[in-house]
mmCIF file of C-alpha atoms in Angstrom:
data_model
loop_
_atom_site.group_PDB
_atom_site.id
_atom_site.type_symbol
_atom_site.label_atom_id
_atom_site.label_comp_id
_atom_site.label_asym_id
_atom_site.label_seq_id
_atom_site.Cartn_x
_atom_site.Cartn_y
_atom_site.Cartn_z
ATOM 1 C CA UNK A 1 132.555 5.546 92.558
ATOM 2 C CA UNK A 2 132.126 2.056 94.045
ATOM 3 C CA UNK A 3 133.543 -0.170 96.786
ATOM 4 C CA UNK A 4 132.127 -0.832 100.241
ATOM 5 C CA UNK A 5 128.741 0.671 101.079
ATOM 6 C CA UNK A 6 129.742 0.190 104.738
ATOM 7 C CA UNK A 7 133.333 -1.015 105.246
ATOM 8 C CA UNK A 8 133.464 -3.353 108.197
ATOM 9 C CA UNK A 9 135.881 -2.994 111.102
ATOM 10 C CA UNK A 10 138.049 -6.137 111.301
ATOM 11 C CA UNK A 11 137.718 -8.276 114.418
ATOM 12 C CA UNK A 12 140.858 -8.184 116.530
ATOM 13 C CA UNK A 13 142.066 -11.578 117.752
ATOM 14 C CA UNK A 14 145.122 -12.074 120.050
ATOM 15 C CA UNK A 15 148.021 -13.551 118.148
ATOM 16 C CA UNK A 16 146.649 -12.508 114.743
ATOM 17 C CA UNK A 17 147.627 -9.477 112.651
ATOM 18 C CA UNK A 18 144.972 -8.204 110.329
ATOM 19 C CA UNK A 19 146.401 -7.753 106.822
ATOM 20 C CA UNK A 20 143.539 -7.014 104.444
ATOM 21 C CA UNK A 21 139.775 -6.618 104.057
ATOM 22 C CA UNK A 22 138.590 -7.978 100.710
ATOM 23 C CA UNK A 23 135.163 -8.008 99.142
ATOM 24 C CA UNK A 24 134.320 -11.241 100.985
ATOM 25 C CA UNK A 25 137.359 -12.348 103.004
ATOM 26 C CA UNK A 26 139.302 -10.984 105.925
ATOM 27 C CA UNK A 27 142.979 -11.922 105.839
ATOM 28 C CA UNK A 28 145.193 -12.279 108.891
ATOM 29 C CA UNK A 29 148.634 -13.607 109.721
ATOM 30 C CA UNK A 30 149.342 -15.824 112.742
ATOM 31 C CA UNK A 31 152.464 -15.940 114.808
ATOM 32 C CA UNK A 32 153.829 -18.787 112.751
ATOM 33 C CA UNK A 33 153.626 -16.657 109.619
ATOM 34 C CA UNK A 34 150.719 -18.582 108.111
ATOM 35 C CA UNK A 35 147.769 -16.809 106.575
ATOM 36 C CA UNK A 36 144.315 -17.045 108.196
ATOM 37 C CA UNK A 37 141.424 -16.502 105.734
ATOM 38 C CA UNK A 38 137.971 -15.849 107.074
ATOM 39 C CA UNK A 39 135.100 -15.878 104.560
ATOM 40 C CA UNK A 40 132.357 -13.468 105.573
ATOM 41 C CA UNK A 41 128.752 -13.482 104.400
ATOM 42 C CA UNK A 42 129.286 -10.296 102.430
ATOM 43 C CA UNK A 43 127.856 -10.026 98.970
ATOM 44 C CA UNK A 44 129.250 -8.007 96.093
ATOM 45 C CA UNK A 45 127.606 -6.980 92.804
ATOM 46 C CA UNK A 46 128.383 -4.395 90.130
ATOM 47 C CA UNK A 47 131.707 -3.622 91.900
ATOM 48 C CA UNK A 48 129.948 -2.721 95.142
ATOM 49 C CA UNK A 49 130.105 -4.644 98.433
ATOM 50 C CA UNK A 50 126.458 -4.513 99.486
ATOM 51 C CA UNK A 51 125.166 -3.471 102.894
ATOM 52 C CA UNK A 52 123.158 -6.723 103.255
ATOM 53 C CA UNK A 53 124.772 -10.122 103.993
ATOM 54 C CA UNK A 54 123.651 -13.584 102.829
ATOM 55 C CA UNK A 55 123.498 -15.927 105.816
ATOM 56 C CA UNK A 56 125.769 -18.996 105.597
ATOM 57 C CA UNK A 57 127.402 -17.727 102.383
ATOM 58 C CA UNK A 58 130.992 -17.665 103.790
ATOM 59 C CA UNK A 59 130.645 -21.193 105.177
ATOM 60 C CA UNK A 60 129.280 -22.502 101.864
ATOM 61 C CA UNK A 61 132.228 -20.927 100.014
ATOM 62 C CA UNK A 62 134.742 -22.354 102.482
ATOM 63 C CA UNK A 63 133.296 -25.891 102.624
ATOM 64 C CA UNK A 64 132.803 -26.068 98.847
ATOM 65 C CA UNK A 65 136.372 -24.915 98.266
ATOM 66 C CA UNK A 66 137.652 -27.610 100.633
ATOM 67 C CA UNK A 67 135.639 -30.254 98.758
ATOM 68 C CA UNK A 68 137.053 -29.115 95.424
ATOM 69 C CA UNK A 69 140.620 -28.959 96.722
ATOM 70 C CA UNK A 70 140.252 -32.629 97.654
ATOM 71 C CA UNK A 71 138.916 -33.548 94.177
ATOM 72 C CA UNK A 72 141.822 -31.737 92.484
ATOM 73 C CA UNK A 73 144.708 -32.654 94.762
ATOM 74 C CA UNK A 74 146.392 -34.873 92.186
ATOM 75 C CA UNK A 75 146.355 -32.075 89.569
ATOM 76 C CA UNK A 76 147.358 -29.158 91.672
ATOM 77 C CA UNK A 77 148.603 -28.847 95.283
ATOM 78 C CA UNK A 78 146.658 -26.330 97.409
ATOM 79 C CA UNK A 79 147.500 -23.893 100.116
ATOM 80 C CA UNK A 80 145.286 -25.149 103.015
ATOM 81 C CA UNK A 81 147.144 -26.218 106.146
ATOM 82 C CA UNK A 82 144.338 -26.495 108.601
ATOM 83 C CA UNK A 83 140.692 -25.706 109.311
ATOM 84 C CA UNK A 84 141.321 -25.453 113.055
ATOM 85 C CA UNK A 85 139.904 -22.315 114.599
ATOM 86 C CA UNK A 86 142.704 -20.013 115.963
ATOM 87 C CA UNK A 87 142.713 -19.608 119.751
ATOM 88 C CA UNK A 88 140.582 -16.727 120.857
ATOM 89 C CA UNK A 89 138.710 -16.442 117.527
ATOM 90 C CA UNK A 90 134.964 -15.773 117.718
ATOM 91 C CA UNK A 91 132.654 -18.795 117.451
ATOM 92 C CA UNK A 92 131.161 -17.420 114.263
ATOM 93 C CA UNK A 93 134.505 -18.083 112.465
ATOM 94 C CA UNK A 94 133.805 -21.836 112.711
ATOM 95 C CA UNK A 95 133.372 -23.422 109.286
ATOM 96 C CA UNK A 96 134.486 -20.258 107.459
ATOM 97 C CA UNK A 97 138.179 -20.150 108.412
ATOM 98 C CA UNK A 98 141.219 -21.620 106.655
ATOM 99 C CA UNK A 99 144.809 -21.571 107.872
ATOM 100 C CA UNK A 100 146.917 -21.399 104.711
ATOM 101 C CA UNK A 101 150.506 -21.537 103.558
ATOM 102 C CA UNK A 102 151.898 -18.136 102.635
ATOM 103 C CA UNK A 103 152.695 -18.101 98.888
ATOM 104 C CA UNK A 104 154.330 -15.762 96.458
ATOM 105 C CA UNK A 105 151.049 -14.887 94.641
ATOM 106 C CA UNK A 106 150.890 -14.527 90.851
ATOM 107 C CA UNK A 107 149.289 -11.150 90.008
ATOM 108 C CA UNK A 108 146.897 -12.664 87.430
ATOM 109 C CA UNK A 109 143.320 -13.909 87.618
ATOM 110 C CA UNK A 110 143.477 -17.229 85.765
ATOM 111 C CA UNK A 111 140.113 -17.537 83.961
ATOM 112 C CA UNK A 112 139.015 -20.649 82.056
ATOM 113 C CA UNK A 113 135.983 -20.517 79.786
ATOM 114 C CA UNK A 114 134.139 -23.483 78.317
ATOM 115 C CA UNK A 115 131.055 -21.542 77.311
ATOM 116 C CA UNK A 116 130.518 -18.069 75.833
ATOM 117 C CA UNK A 117 128.856 -15.482 78.043
ATOM 118 C CA UNK A 118 129.585 -12.371 80.101
ATOM 119 C CA UNK A 119 132.489 -10.164 79.106
ATOM 120 C CA UNK A 120 133.659 -12.847 76.650
ATOM 121 C CA UNK A 121 130.377 -12.603 74.791
ATOM 122 C CA UNK A 122 130.617 -8.837 74.542
ATOM 123 C CA UNK A 123 134.142 -9.064 72.968
ATOM 124 C CA UNK A 124 133.039 -11.897 70.657
ATOM 125 C CA UNK A 125 130.158 -9.896 69.340
ATOM 126 C CA UNK A 126 132.552 -7.071 68.448
ATOM 127 C CA UNK A 127 135.489 -9.021 67.059
ATOM 128 C CA UNK A 128 134.829 -12.784 67.111
ATOM 129 C CA UNK A 129 137.554 -13.087 69.663
ATOM 130 C CA UNK A 130 137.862 -13.512 73.458
ATOM 131 C CA UNK A 131 141.047 -12.061 75.005
ATOM 132 C CA UNK A 132 142.441 -11.958 71.433
ATOM 133 C CA UNK A 133 141.719 -15.673 70.812
ATOM 134 C CA UNK A 134 139.832 -16.213 67.547
ATOM 135 C CA UNK A 135 136.554 -18.188 67.829
ATOM 136 C CA UNK A 136 134.313 -19.568 65.094
ATOM 137 C CA UNK A 137 131.273 -17.731 63.670
ATOM 138 C CA UNK A 138 127.751 -18.479 64.827
ATOM 139 C CA UNK A 139 128.261 -18.585 68.598
ATOM 140 C CA UNK A 140 125.595 -17.066 70.865
ATOM 141 C CA UNK A 141 125.086 -16.432 74.570
ATOM 142 C CA UNK A 142 125.566 -19.781 76.299
ATOM 143 C CA UNK A 143 127.238 -21.617 73.382
ATOM 144 C CA UNK A 144 129.750 -24.312 74.290
ATOM 145 C CA UNK A 145 133.153 -23.496 72.886
ATOM 146 C CA UNK A 146 134.987 -25.918 70.680
ATOM 147 C CA UNK A 147 137.540 -26.386 73.484
ATOM 148 C CA UNK A 148 138.091 -24.585 76.800
ATOM 149 C CA UNK A 149 140.155 -21.421 76.547
ATOM 150 C CA UNK A 150 142.470 -19.558 78.937
ATOM 151 C CA UNK A 151 141.375 -15.891 79.195
ATOM 152 C CA UNK A 152 143.385 -14.225 82.030
ATOM 153 C CA UNK A 153 142.482 -10.951 83.760
ATOM 154 C CA UNK A 154 144.355 -8.323 85.681
ATOM 155 C CA UNK A 155 143.492 -8.315 89.383
ATOM 156 C CA UNK A 156 141.457 -5.304 90.508
ATOM 157 C CA UNK A 157 141.186 -3.536 93.848
ATOM 158 C CA UNK A 158 137.866 -3.539 95.775
ATOM 159 C CA UNK A 159 135.420 -1.342 93.875
ATOM 160 C CA UNK A 160 137.122 -1.890 90.558
ATOM 161 C CA UNK A 161 136.527 -4.444 87.831
ATOM 162 C CA UNK A 162 138.943 -7.139 86.727
ATOM 163 C CA UNK A 163 140.185 -6.351 83.194
ATOM 164 C CA UNK A 164 140.698 -9.059 80.566
ATOM 165 C CA UNK A 165 144.290 -9.221 79.187
ATOM 166 C CA UNK A 166 145.960 -11.216 76.521
ATOM 167 C CA UNK A 167 148.141 -14.237 77.056
ATOM 168 C CA UNK A 168 151.033 -12.210 75.624
ATOM 169 C CA UNK A 169 150.503 -9.613 78.349
ATOM 170 C CA UNK A 170 150.565 -12.259 81.029
ATOM 171 C CA UNK A 171 153.863 -13.612 79.573
ATOM 172 C CA UNK A 172 155.250 -10.080 79.646
ATOM 173 C CA UNK A 173 154.290 -9.588 83.290
ATOM 174 C CA UNK A 174 155.327 -12.958 84.795
ATOM 175 C CA UNK A 175 157.563 -14.533 82.129
ATOM 176 C CA UNK A 176 156.881 -17.047 79.392
ATOM 177 C CA UNK A 177 157.553 -20.121 81.520
ATOM 178 C CA UNK A 178 155.195 -19.099 84.329
ATOM 179 C CA UNK A 179 152.531 -18.007 81.788
ATOM 180 C CA UNK A 180 152.646 -21.437 80.216
ATOM 181 C CA UNK A 181 152.392 -23.124 83.643
ATOM 182 C CA UNK A 182 149.353 -20.991 84.528
ATOM 183 C CA UNK A 183 147.561 -21.812 81.258
ATOM 184 C CA UNK A 184 148.267 -25.508 81.529
ATOM 185 C CA UNK A 185 147.179 -25.722 85.185
ATOM 186 C CA UNK A 186 144.087 -23.540 84.646
ATOM 187 C CA UNK A 187 142.802 -25.636 81.743
ATOM 188 C CA UNK A 188 143.620 -28.947 83.454
ATOM 189 C CA UNK A 189 141.775 -27.979 86.661
ATOM 190 C CA UNK A 190 138.831 -26.527 84.704
ATOM 191 C CA UNK A 191 138.453 -29.622 82.596
ATOM 192 C CA UNK A 192 138.455 -31.969 85.647
ATOM 193 C CA UNK A 193 135.939 -29.751 87.449
ATOM 194 C CA UNK A 194 133.722 -29.424 84.342
ATOM 195 C CA UNK A 195 133.495 -33.201 84.076
ATOM 196 C CA UNK A 196 132.720 -33.622 87.801
ATOM 197 C CA UNK A 197 130.040 -30.931 87.681
ATOM 198 C CA UNK A 198 128.565 -32.364 84.459
ATOM 199 C CA UNK A 199 128.110 -35.770 86.167
ATOM 200 C CA UNK A 200 126.012 -33.928 88.776
ATOM 201 C CA UNK A 201 123.772 -32.146 86.293
ATOM 202 C CA UNK A 202 125.619 -28.815 86.426
ATOM 203 C CA UNK A 203 127.418 -26.958 83.623
ATOM 204 C CA UNK A 204 130.612 -25.166 84.644
ATOM 205 C CA UNK A 205 130.469 -22.317 82.156
ATOM 206 C CA UNK A 206 133.602 -20.525 83.376
ATOM 207 C CA UNK A 207 135.682 -20.016 86.466
ATOM 208 C CA UNK A 208 138.651 -18.140 87.798
ATOM 209 C CA UNK A 209 141.568 -19.426 89.850
ATOM 210 C CA UNK A 210 144.405 -17.798 91.796
ATOM 211 C CA UNK A 211 147.821 -19.400 91.970
ATOM 212 C CA UNK A 212 150.977 -18.751 93.982
ATOM 213 C CA UNK A 213 154.426 -20.295 94.208
ATOM 214 C CA UNK A 214 155.728 -22.263 97.183
ATOM 215 C CA UNK A 215 159.369 -22.346 96.094
ATOM 216 C CA UNK A 216 159.238 -23.668 92.562
ATOM 217 C CA UNK A 217 155.856 -25.382 92.980
ATOM 218 C CA UNK A 218 152.733 -23.733 91.556
ATOM 219 C CA UNK A 219 149.989 -23.942 94.186
ATOM 220 C CA UNK A 220 146.181 -23.429 93.934
ATOM 221 C CA UNK A 221 145.124 -20.702 96.351
ATOM 222 C CA UNK A 222 142.211 -18.575 97.627
ATOM 223 C CA UNK A 223 138.759 -20.009 96.932
ATOM 224 C CA UNK A 224 138.140 -22.486 94.148
ATOM 225 C CA UNK A 225 135.081 -23.376 92.054
ATOM 226 C CA UNK A 226 132.496 -21.631 94.218
ATOM 227 C CA UNK A 227 129.410 -19.685 93.051
ATOM 228 C CA UNK A 228 131.390 -16.502 93.698
ATOM 229 C CA UNK A 229 134.266 -17.463 91.381
ATOM 230 C CA UNK A 230 132.355 -19.543 88.773
ATOM 231 C CA UNK A 231 129.293 -19.610 86.585
ATOM 232 C CA UNK A 232 127.314 -22.781 87.351
ATOM 233 C CA UNK A 233 124.235 -23.485 85.181
ATOM 234 C CA UNK A 234 121.671 -26.238 85.580
ATOM 235 C CA UNK A 235 122.307 -28.615 82.687
ATOM 236 C CA UNK A 236 118.630 -29.543 82.224
ATOM 237 C CA UNK A 237 117.612 -25.922 81.349
ATOM 238 C CA UNK A 238 120.684 -24.974 79.273
ATOM 239 C CA UNK A 239 119.576 -23.292 76.103
ATOM 240 C CA UNK A 240 122.083 -21.321 73.982
ATOM 241 C CA UNK A 241 120.801 -18.011 72.682
ATOM 242 C CA UNK A 242 119.667 -16.545 75.983
ATOM 243 C CA UNK A 243 120.930 -15.820 79.463
ATOM 244 C CA UNK A 244 121.081 -18.984 81.572
ATOM 245 C CA UNK A 245 119.732 -19.409 85.093
ATOM 246 C CA UNK A 246 122.652 -19.758 87.474
ATOM 247 C CA UNK A 247 123.727 -20.807 90.946
ATOM 248 C CA UNK A 248 125.092 -17.505 92.094
ATOM 249 C CA UNK A 249 124.066 -13.935 92.782
ATOM 250 C CA UNK A 250 121.571 -13.781 89.917
ATOM 251 C CA UNK A 251 118.631 -12.824 92.181
ATOM 252 C CA UNK A 252 120.743 -9.980 93.625
ATOM 253 C CA UNK A 253 121.759 -8.624 90.246
ATOM 254 C CA UNK A 254 118.213 -8.912 88.889
ATOM 255 C CA UNK A 255 116.720 -7.059 91.823
ATOM 256 C CA UNK A 256 119.380 -4.315 91.833
ATOM 257 C CA UNK A 257 118.658 -3.525 88.174
ATOM 258 C CA UNK A 258 114.900 -3.740 88.574
ATOM 259 C CA UNK A 259 112.528 -0.760 88.978
ATOM 260 C CA UNK A 260 111.690 -2.082 92.483
ATOM 261 C CA UNK A 261 115.184 -1.318 93.783
ATOM 262 C CA UNK A 262 115.114 2.271 92.577
ATOM 263 C CA UNK A 263 118.855 2.101 92.037
ATOM 264 C CA UNK A 264 120.612 3.493 88.980
ATOM 265 C CA UNK A 265 123.855 1.552 88.596
ATOM 266 C CA UNK A 266 125.330 4.307 86.430
ATOM 267 C CA UNK A 267 124.901 6.833 89.230
ATOM 268 C CA UNK A 268 127.421 7.599 91.926
ATOM 269 C CA UNK A 269 125.004 6.409 94.605
ATOM 270 C CA UNK A 270 125.556 3.157 96.544
ATOM 271 C CA UNK A 271 123.059 0.350 96.133
ATOM 272 C CA UNK A 272 120.240 -0.079 98.669
ATOM 273 C CA UNK A 273 119.794 -2.919 101.173
ATOM 274 C CA UNK A 274 118.408 -6.191 99.758
ATOM 275 C CA UNK A 275 114.856 -7.296 100.637
ATOM 276 C CA UNK A 276 114.468 -10.464 102.752
ATOM 277 C CA UNK A 277 113.060 -12.482 99.889
ATOM 278 C CA UNK A 278 116.111 -11.798 97.653
ATOM 279 C CA UNK A 279 118.444 -12.678 100.552
ATOM 280 C CA UNK A 280 116.677 -16.052 101.166
ATOM 281 C CA UNK A 281 116.462 -16.984 97.514
ATOM 282 C CA UNK A 282 120.161 -16.196 97.022
ATOM 283 C CA UNK A 283 121.102 -18.277 100.122
ATOM 284 C CA UNK A 284 119.080 -21.176 98.723
ATOM 285 C CA UNK A 285 120.987 -21.026 95.454
ATOM 286 C CA UNK A 286 124.349 -21.157 97.150
ATOM 287 C CA UNK A 287 123.265 -24.073 99.338
ATOM 288 C CA UNK A 288 121.739 -25.873 96.342
ATOM 289 C CA UNK A 289 125.053 -25.555 94.434
ATOM 290 C CA UNK A 290 126.904 -27.008 97.416
ATOM 291 C CA UNK A 291 124.485 -29.940 97.822
ATOM 292 C CA UNK A 292 124.291 -30.852 94.112
ATOM 293 C CA UNK A 293 128.059 -30.702 93.610
ATOM 294 C CA UNK A 294 129.192 -32.506 96.808
ATOM 295 C CA UNK A 295 126.194 -34.802 97.353
ATOM 296 C CA UNK A 296 126.152 -33.727 100.980
ATOM 297 C CA UNK A 297 123.229 -32.129 102.779
ATOM 298 C CA UNK A 298 123.999 -28.625 104.049
ATOM 299 C CA UNK A 299 121.871 -29.172 107.193
#
C-alpha cells in the first residue's frame, strides 16, 4: 500500500471548483473554464506523499517552470495563461499558482533520456535495451547515451509507479501520427534544455513532459524541467560507473532508506516524518537548481 500518509483537505475558494489532489498540485477550475494549478510544498518518495513538507518547494517548481516555458516557447507552445492570483485565494498561493488553458491531455508521460540511470539502467542490465530500444554494450550507471532517446511511460495514480511502455504501445494508444509528434517534440525540447543546462554546469540526465492538444496544436503542459520531473547532476562531479549527486529529493530518499529512519520500504507502513536537517538540505538543493539554471537569486 502507498499514497498519501495524510491526504490534505483542499482549500475552498469562491468561484473555483476543486477537481483533483495530486502528489504535489491541487487542480481547480475557474468560472471561465480555465484550470488553476497550485503547487504545494508536498514531497513524494517511493510512491508515498510524505507527511513533511519542504518550504518554498512549490514556488521553486512554479517559477522554474515559468522560466523554462519562456526558454522553449519557439519550440513548443505552453498552457500558461496567467500567474495572477484568483480573487479570494489565500496569500500563500502567491508565486505557486498558474492559470492555464484547458487541454485535451495525452495519457502518456513523455520521457527523454540522455544518460543511463534509474529504471533505464535496470532494463539495460537485463537486456541491453531501454523501453525496447537497443543500446550498445559497455554502458554503466551515468553513461551518456549515443543520442537522446524517447522512452514513454504510462501515467500512474497517486501511490502507484509510472510504468515504462514501448513506442509501439504509445502508437497503439494514441495513434501513429500523435506518437510521432510526441517523440519529435519531446526530443527537441530535451535537446534544447540539455544544452541550456550544460552551459550552466548542470547535466540534464533525463526528464518527463506532459502534452495536451489545443485543437490540432500540441501544447506543453503541467510542470517542465524541474527537480521533481528531471534528473539534474552537477557537471563537475559527473563520473560514470556510480550514482551521481543530484538536485532533487536525494537527501529524502537516502534518509528514508537509512537505518536512522527505521522505515522498511517493503513494508505496508507509511514513512515517518523527515528530520529538520533533511528538510533544509533538500530545500537548499531545490533553490540551488533554480539559481544555477536561471541565474536569478531566489531571495
